[in-house]
Coordinates of N, CA and C in Angstrom, one line a residue:
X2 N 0.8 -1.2 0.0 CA 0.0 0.0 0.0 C 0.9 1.2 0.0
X3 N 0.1 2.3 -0.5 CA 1.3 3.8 -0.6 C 1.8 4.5 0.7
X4 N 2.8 4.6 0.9 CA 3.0 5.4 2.1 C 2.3 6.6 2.1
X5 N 2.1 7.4 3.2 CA 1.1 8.5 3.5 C 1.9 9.3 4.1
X6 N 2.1 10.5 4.1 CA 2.8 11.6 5.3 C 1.5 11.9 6.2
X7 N 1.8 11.4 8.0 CA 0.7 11.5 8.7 C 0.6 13.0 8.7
X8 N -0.3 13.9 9.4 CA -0.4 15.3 10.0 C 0.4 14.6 10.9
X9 N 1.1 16.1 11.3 CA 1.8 16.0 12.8 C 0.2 16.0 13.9
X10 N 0.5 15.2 15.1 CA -0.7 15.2 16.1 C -0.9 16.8 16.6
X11 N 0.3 17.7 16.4 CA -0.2 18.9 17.1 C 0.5 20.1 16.3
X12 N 0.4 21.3 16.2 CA 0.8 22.3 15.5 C 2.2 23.0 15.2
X13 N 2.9 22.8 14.6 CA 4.5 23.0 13.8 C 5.0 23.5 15.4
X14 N 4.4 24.9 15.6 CA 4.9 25.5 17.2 C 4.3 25.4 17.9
X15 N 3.8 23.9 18.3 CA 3.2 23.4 19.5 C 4.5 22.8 20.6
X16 N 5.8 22.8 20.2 CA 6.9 22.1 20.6 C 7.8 23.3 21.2
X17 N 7.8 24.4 19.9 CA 8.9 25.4 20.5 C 9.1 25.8 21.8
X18 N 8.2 26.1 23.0 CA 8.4 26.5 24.3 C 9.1 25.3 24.9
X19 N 9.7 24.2 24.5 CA 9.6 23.2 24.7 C 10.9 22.5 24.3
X20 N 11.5 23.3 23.5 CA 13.2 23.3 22.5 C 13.2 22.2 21.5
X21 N 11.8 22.8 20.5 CA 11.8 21.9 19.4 C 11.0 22.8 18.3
X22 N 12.0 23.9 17.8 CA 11.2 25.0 17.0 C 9.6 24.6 16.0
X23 N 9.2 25.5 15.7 CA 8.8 25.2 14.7 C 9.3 25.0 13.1
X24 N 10.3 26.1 13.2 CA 11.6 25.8 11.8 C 11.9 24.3 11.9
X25 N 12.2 23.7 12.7 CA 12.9 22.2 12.7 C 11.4 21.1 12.3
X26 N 10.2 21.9 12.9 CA 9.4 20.6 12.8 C 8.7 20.9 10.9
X27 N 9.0 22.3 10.5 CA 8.5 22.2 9.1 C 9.9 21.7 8.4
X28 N 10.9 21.6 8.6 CA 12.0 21.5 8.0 C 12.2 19.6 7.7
X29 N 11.5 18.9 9.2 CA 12.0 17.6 9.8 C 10.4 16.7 9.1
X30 N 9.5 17.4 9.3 CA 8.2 16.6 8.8 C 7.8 17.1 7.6
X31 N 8.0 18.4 7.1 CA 7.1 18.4 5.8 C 8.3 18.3 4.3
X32 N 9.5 18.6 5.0 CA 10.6 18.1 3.8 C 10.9 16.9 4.2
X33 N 12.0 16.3 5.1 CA 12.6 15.3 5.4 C 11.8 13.9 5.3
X34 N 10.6 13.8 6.4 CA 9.6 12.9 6.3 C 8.9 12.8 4.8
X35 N 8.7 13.6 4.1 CA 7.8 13.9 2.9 C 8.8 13.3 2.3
X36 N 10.3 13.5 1.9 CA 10.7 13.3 1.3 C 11.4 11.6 1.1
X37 N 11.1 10.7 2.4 CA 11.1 9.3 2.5 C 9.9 8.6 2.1
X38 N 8.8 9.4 2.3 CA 7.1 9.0 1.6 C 7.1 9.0 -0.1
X39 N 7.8 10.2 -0.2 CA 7.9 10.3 -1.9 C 8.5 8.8 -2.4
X40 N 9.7 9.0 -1.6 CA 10.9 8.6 -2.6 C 10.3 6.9 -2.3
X41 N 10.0 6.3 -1.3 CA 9.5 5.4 -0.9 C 8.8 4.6 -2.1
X42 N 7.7 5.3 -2.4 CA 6.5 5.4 -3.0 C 7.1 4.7 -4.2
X43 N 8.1 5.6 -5.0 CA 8.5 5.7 -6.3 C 9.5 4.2 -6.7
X44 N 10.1 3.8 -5.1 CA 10.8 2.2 -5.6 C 10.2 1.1 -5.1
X45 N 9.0 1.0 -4.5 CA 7.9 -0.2 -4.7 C 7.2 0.1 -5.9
X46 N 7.1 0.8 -6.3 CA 5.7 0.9 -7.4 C 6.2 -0.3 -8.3
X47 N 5.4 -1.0 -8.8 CA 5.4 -2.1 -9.3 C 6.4 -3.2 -8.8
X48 N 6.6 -3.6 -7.9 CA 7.2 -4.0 -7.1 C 6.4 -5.8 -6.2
X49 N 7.0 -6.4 -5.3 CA 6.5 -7.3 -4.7 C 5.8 -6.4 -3.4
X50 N 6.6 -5.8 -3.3 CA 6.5 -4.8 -2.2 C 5.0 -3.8 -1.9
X51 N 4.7 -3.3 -3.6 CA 3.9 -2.3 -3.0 C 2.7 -2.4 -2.6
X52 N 1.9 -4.0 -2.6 CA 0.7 -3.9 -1.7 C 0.9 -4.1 0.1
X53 N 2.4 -4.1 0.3 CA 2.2 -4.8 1.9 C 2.5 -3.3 2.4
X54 N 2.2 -3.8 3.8 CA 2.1 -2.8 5.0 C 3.7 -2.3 5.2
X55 N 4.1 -1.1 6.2 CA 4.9 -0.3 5.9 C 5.8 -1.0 7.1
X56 N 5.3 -1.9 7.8 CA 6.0 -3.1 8.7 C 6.3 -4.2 7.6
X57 N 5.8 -4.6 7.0 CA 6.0 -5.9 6.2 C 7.1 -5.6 5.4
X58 N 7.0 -4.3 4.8 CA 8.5 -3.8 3.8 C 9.8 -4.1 4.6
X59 N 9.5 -3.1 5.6 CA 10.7 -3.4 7.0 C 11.5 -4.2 7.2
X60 N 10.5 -5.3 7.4 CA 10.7 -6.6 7.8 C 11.6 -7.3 6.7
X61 N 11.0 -7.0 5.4 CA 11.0 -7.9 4.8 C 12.1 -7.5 3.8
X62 N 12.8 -6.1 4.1 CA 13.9 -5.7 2.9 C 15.2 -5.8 3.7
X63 N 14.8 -5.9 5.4 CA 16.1 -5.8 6.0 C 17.3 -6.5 6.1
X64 N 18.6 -6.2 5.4 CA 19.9 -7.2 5.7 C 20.5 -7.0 6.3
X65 N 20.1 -8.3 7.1 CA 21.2 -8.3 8.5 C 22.5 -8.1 7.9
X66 N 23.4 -7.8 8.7 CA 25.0 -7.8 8.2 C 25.3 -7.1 7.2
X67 N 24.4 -6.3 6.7 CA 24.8 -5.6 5.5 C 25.6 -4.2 5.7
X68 N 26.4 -3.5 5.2 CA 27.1 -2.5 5.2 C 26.1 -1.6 5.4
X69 N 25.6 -1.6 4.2 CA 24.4 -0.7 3.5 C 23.0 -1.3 3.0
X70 N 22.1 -0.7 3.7 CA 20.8 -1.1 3.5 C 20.2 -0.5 2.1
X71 N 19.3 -1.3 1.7 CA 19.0 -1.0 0.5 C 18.2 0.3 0.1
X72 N 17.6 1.0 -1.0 CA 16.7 2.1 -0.6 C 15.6 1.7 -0.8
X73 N 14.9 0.7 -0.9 CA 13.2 0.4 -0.5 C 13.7 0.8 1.3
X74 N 13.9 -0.3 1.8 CA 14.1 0.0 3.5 C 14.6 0.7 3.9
X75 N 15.4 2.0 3.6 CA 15.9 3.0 4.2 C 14.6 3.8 4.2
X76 N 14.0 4.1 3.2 CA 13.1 5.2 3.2 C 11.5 4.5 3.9
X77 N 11.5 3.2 3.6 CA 10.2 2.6 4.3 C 10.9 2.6 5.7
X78 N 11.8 2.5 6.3 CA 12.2 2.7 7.7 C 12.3 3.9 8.3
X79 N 12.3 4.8 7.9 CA 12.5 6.0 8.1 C 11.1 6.6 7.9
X80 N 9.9 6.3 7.0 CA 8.9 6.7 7.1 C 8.2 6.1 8.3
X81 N 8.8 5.2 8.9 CA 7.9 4.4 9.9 C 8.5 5.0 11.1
X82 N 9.8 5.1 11.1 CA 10.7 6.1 12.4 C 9.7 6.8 12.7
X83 N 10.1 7.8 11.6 CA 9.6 9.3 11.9 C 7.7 9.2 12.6
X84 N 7.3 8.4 11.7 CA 5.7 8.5 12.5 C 5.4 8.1 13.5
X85 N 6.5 7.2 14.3 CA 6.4 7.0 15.4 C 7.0 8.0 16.3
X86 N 7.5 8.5 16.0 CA 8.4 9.6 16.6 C 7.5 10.9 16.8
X87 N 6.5 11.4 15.7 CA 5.9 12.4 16.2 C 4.8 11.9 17.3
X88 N 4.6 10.8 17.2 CA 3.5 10.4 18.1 C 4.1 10.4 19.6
X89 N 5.3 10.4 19.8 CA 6.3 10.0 21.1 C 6.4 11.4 21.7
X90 N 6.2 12.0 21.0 CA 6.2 13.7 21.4 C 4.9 14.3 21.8
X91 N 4.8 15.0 22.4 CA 3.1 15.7 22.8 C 3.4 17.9 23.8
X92 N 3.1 18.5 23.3 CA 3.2 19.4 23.7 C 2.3 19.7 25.5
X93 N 1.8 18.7 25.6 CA 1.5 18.8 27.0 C 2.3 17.8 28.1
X94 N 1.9 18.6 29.1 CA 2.9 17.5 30.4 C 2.5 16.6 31.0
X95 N 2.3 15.2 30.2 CA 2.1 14.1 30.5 C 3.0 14.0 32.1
X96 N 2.4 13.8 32.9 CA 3.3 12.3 33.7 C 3.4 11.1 33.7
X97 N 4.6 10.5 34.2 CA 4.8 9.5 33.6 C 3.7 8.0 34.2
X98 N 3.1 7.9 33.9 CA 2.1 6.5 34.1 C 2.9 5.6 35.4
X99 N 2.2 5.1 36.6 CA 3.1 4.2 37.5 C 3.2 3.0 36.9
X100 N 2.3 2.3 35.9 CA 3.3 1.5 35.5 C 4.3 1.6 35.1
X101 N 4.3 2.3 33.7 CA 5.7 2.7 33.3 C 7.0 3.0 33.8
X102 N 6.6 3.7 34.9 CA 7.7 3.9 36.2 C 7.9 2.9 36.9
X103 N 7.0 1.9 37.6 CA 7.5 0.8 37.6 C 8.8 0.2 36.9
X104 N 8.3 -0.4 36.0 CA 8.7 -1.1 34.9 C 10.2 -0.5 34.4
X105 N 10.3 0.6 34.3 CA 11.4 1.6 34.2 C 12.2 1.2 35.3
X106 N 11.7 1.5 36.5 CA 13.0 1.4 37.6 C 13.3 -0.2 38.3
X107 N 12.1 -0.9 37.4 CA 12.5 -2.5 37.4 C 13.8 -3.2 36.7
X108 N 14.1 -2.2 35.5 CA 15.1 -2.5 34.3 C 16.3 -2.2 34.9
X109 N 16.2 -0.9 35.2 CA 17.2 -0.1 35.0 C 17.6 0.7 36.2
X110 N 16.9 0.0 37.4 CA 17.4 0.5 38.8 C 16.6 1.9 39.4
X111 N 16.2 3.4 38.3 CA 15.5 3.9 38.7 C 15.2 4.9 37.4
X112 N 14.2 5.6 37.4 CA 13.9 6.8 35.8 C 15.1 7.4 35.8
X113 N 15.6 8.1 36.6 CA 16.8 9.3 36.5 C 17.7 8.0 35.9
X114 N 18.5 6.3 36.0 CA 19.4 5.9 35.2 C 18.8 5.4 34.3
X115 N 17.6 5.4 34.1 CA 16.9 5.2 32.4 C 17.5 6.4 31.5
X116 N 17.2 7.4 32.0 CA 17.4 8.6 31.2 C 19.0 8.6 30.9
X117 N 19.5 8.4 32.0 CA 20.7 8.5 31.8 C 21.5 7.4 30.9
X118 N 20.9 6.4 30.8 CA 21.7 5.4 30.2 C 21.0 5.3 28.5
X119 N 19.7 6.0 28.6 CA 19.3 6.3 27.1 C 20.0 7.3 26.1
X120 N 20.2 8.8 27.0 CA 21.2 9.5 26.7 C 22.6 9.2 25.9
X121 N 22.5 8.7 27.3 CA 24.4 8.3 26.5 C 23.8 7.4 24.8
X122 N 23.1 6.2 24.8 CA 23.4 5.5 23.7 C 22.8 6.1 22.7
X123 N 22.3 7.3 22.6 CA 22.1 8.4 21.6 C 23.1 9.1 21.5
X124 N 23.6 10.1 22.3 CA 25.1 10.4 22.3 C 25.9 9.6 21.4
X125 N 26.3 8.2 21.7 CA 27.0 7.6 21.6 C 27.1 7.0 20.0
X126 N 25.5 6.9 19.7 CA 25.4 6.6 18.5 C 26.4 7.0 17.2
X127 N 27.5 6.7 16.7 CA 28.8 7.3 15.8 C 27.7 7.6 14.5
X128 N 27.7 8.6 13.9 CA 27.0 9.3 12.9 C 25.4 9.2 13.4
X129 N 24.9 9.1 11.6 CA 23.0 8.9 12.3 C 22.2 7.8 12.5
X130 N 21.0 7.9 13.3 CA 20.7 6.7 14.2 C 19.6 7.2 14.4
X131 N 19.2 6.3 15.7 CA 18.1 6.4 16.7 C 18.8 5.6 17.6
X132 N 18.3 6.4 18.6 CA 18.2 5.5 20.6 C 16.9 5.1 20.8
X133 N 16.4 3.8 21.6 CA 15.3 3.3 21.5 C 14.9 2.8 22.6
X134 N 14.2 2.8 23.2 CA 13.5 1.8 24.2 C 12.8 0.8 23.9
X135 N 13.3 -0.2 24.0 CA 12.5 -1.4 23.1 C 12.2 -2.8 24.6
X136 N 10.6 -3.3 24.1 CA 10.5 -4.8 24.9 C 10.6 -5.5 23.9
X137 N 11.5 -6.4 24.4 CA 12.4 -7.4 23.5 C 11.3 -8.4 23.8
X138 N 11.3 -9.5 23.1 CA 10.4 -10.8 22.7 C 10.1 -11.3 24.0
X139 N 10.5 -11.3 25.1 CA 11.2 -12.0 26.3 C 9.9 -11.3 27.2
X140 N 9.8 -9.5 27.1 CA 9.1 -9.2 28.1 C 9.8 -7.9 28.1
X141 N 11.4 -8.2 28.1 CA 12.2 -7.3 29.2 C 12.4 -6.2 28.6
X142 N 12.7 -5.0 28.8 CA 13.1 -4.1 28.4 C 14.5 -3.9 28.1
X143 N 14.9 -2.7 26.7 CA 16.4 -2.4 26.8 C 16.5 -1.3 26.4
X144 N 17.4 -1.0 26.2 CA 17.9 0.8 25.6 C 18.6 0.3 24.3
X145 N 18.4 0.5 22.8 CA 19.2 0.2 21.6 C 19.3 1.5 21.3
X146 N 20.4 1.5 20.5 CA 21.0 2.3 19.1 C 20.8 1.6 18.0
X147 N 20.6 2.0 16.7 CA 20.7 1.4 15.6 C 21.0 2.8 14.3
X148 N 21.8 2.0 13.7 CA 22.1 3.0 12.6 C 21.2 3.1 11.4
X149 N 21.4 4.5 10.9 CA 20.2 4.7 9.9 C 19.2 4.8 10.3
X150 N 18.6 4.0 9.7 CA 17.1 4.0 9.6 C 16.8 2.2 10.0
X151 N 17.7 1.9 10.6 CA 17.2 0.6 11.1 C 16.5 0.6 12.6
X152 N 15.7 -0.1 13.1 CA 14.7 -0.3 13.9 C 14.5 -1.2 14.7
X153 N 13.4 -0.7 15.8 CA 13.7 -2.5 16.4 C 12.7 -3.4 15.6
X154 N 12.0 -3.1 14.4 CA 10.9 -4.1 13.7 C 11.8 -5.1 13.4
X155 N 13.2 -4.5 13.2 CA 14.4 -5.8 12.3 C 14.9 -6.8 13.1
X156 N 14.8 -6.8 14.3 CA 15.0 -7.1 15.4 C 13.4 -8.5 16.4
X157 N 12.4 -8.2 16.0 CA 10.9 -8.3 16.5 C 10.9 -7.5 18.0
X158 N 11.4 -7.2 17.9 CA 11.1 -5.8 19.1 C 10.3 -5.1 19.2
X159 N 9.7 -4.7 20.3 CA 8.6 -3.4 20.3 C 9.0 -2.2 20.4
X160 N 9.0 -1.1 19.8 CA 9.2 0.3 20.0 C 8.6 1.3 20.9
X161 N 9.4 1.0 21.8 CA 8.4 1.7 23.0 C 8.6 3.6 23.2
X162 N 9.5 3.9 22.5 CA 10.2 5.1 22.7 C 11.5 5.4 21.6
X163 N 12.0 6.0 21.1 CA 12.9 6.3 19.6 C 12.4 8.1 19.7
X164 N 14.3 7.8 19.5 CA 14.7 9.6 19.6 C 15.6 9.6 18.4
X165 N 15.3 10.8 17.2 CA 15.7 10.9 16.4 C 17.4 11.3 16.4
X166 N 18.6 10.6 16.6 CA 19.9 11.5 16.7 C 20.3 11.8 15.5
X167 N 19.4 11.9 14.2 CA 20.1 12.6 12.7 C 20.8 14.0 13.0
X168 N 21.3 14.5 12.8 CA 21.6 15.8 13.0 C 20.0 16.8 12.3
X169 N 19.5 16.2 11.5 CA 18.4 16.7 10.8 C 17.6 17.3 12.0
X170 N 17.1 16.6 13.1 CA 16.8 16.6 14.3 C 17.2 17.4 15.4
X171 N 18.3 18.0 15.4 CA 18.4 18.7 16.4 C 19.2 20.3 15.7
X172 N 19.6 19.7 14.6 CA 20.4 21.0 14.4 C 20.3 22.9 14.7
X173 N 19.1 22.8 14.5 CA 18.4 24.3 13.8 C 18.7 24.8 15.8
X174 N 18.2 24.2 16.9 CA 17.8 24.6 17.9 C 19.0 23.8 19.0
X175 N 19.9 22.9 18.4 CA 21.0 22.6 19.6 C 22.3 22.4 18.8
X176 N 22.2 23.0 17.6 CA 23.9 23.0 17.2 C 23.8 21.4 16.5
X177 N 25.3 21.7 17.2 CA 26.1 20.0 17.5 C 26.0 19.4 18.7
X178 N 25.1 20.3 19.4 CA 24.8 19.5 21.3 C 23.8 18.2 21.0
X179 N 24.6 17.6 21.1 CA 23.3 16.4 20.8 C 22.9 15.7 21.8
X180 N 24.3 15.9 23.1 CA 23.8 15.7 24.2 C 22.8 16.3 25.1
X181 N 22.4 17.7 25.0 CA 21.5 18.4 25.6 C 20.3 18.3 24.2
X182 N 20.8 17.9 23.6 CA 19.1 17.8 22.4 C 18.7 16.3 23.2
X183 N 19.3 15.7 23.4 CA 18.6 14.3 24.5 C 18.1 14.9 25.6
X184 N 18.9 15.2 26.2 CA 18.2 15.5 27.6 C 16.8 16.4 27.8
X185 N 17.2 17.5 27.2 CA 15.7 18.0 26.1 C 14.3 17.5 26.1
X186 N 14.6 16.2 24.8 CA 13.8 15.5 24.7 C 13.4 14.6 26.0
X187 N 14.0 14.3 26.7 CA 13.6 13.2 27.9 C 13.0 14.1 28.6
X188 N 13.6 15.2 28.8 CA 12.8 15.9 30.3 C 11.5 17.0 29.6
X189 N 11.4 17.3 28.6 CA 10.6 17.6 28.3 C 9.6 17.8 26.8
X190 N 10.2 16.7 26.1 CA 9.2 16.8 24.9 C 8.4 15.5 24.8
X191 N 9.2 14.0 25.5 CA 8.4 12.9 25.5 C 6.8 12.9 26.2
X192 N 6.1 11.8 25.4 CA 4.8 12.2 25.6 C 4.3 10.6 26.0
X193 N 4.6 10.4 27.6 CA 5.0 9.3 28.3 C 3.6 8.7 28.6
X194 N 2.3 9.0 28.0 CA 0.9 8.6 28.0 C 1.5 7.0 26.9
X195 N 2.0 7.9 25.9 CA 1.6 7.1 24.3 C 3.3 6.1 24.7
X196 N 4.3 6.8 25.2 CA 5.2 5.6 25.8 C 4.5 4.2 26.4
X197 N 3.4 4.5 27.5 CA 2.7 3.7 28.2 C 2.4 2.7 27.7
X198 N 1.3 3.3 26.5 CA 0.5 2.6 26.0 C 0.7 1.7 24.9
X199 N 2.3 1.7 24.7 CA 2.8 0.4 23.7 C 3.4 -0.6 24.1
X200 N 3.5 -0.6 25.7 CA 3.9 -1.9 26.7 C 2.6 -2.9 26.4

């Protein structure tokens, strides 16, 4: 089926008070995202590919062990990033759900070393990526990195949380800080209702 560019859930400068301009969110969803939906579109079309779902592509173009991923799945990964990623965000101040908190300081000792150990493997990420909070098959929780536009679908992981570290992402409003564009996002752009609700 064709990829779609979703609406963002809330208004371009619904984020800015918040250190996520509106310059960055028309720059990051209506070119960047737009332009993985296009380009997407244009190498399934007649394809095996272009009646399945935007998980099934995922799944189904990803090489393990490969240098370089192909461009069906780069841009079908990246279209699926990103839409999970505006959904991860919310301009209002969720608290964090006691399960979630639970569960969080069950993994990883307590929220303050969640954050901190999510941080870092964004940071840490060597070029562009995502950091992720994923429940692995098992149950358990973990913190991944992955490069590109790879995900935990490649993996059968749940995506419980994914923070964009492209530079595309932070540039306009944190430089080259990509350490304080995490912390940022953790302390105040995630939108820990819709984290909740994919346990």
């Amino acid at each position: 089926m064709a990829f779609t560019l979703p609406d963002l859930p809330y208004a371009h400068d619904a984020l800015a008070s918040l250190g996520m301009s509106k310059e960055t969110l028309e720059y990051h969803h209506d070119i960047h995202h737009k332009a993985y939906v296009d380009n997407g579109n244009k190498l399934i079309a007649g394809t095996e590919w272009e009646g399945k779902t935007v998980e099934e592509i995922v799944k189904g173009t990803y090489q393990k062990g490969a240098v370089a991923q192909n461009g069906i799945f780069n841009n079908a990964s990246q279209h699926w990033n990103h839409a999970q990623f505006w959904e991860m965000m919310g301009p209002g101040e969720t608290g964090m759900p006691g399960d979630l908190e639970a569960a969080l300081t069950e993994a990883f000792g307590s929220v303050a070393k969640f954050k901190e150990d999510f941080a870092a493997a964004g940071a840490g990420q060597f070029g562009s990526g995502w950091a992720w909070l994923v429940k692995d098959a098992d149950g358990s929780l973990k913190i991944t990195k992955t490069e590109n536009g790879v995900n935990p679908l490649c993996f059968g992981q749940t995506a419980l949380l994914g923070c964009d570290v492209w530079e595309h992402s932070y540039y306009i409003d944190f430089r080259n800080k990509r350490p304080a564009y995490l912390t940022n996002f953790l302390d105040k752009l995630v939108n820990w209702e819709n984290v909740a609700s994919r346990m």
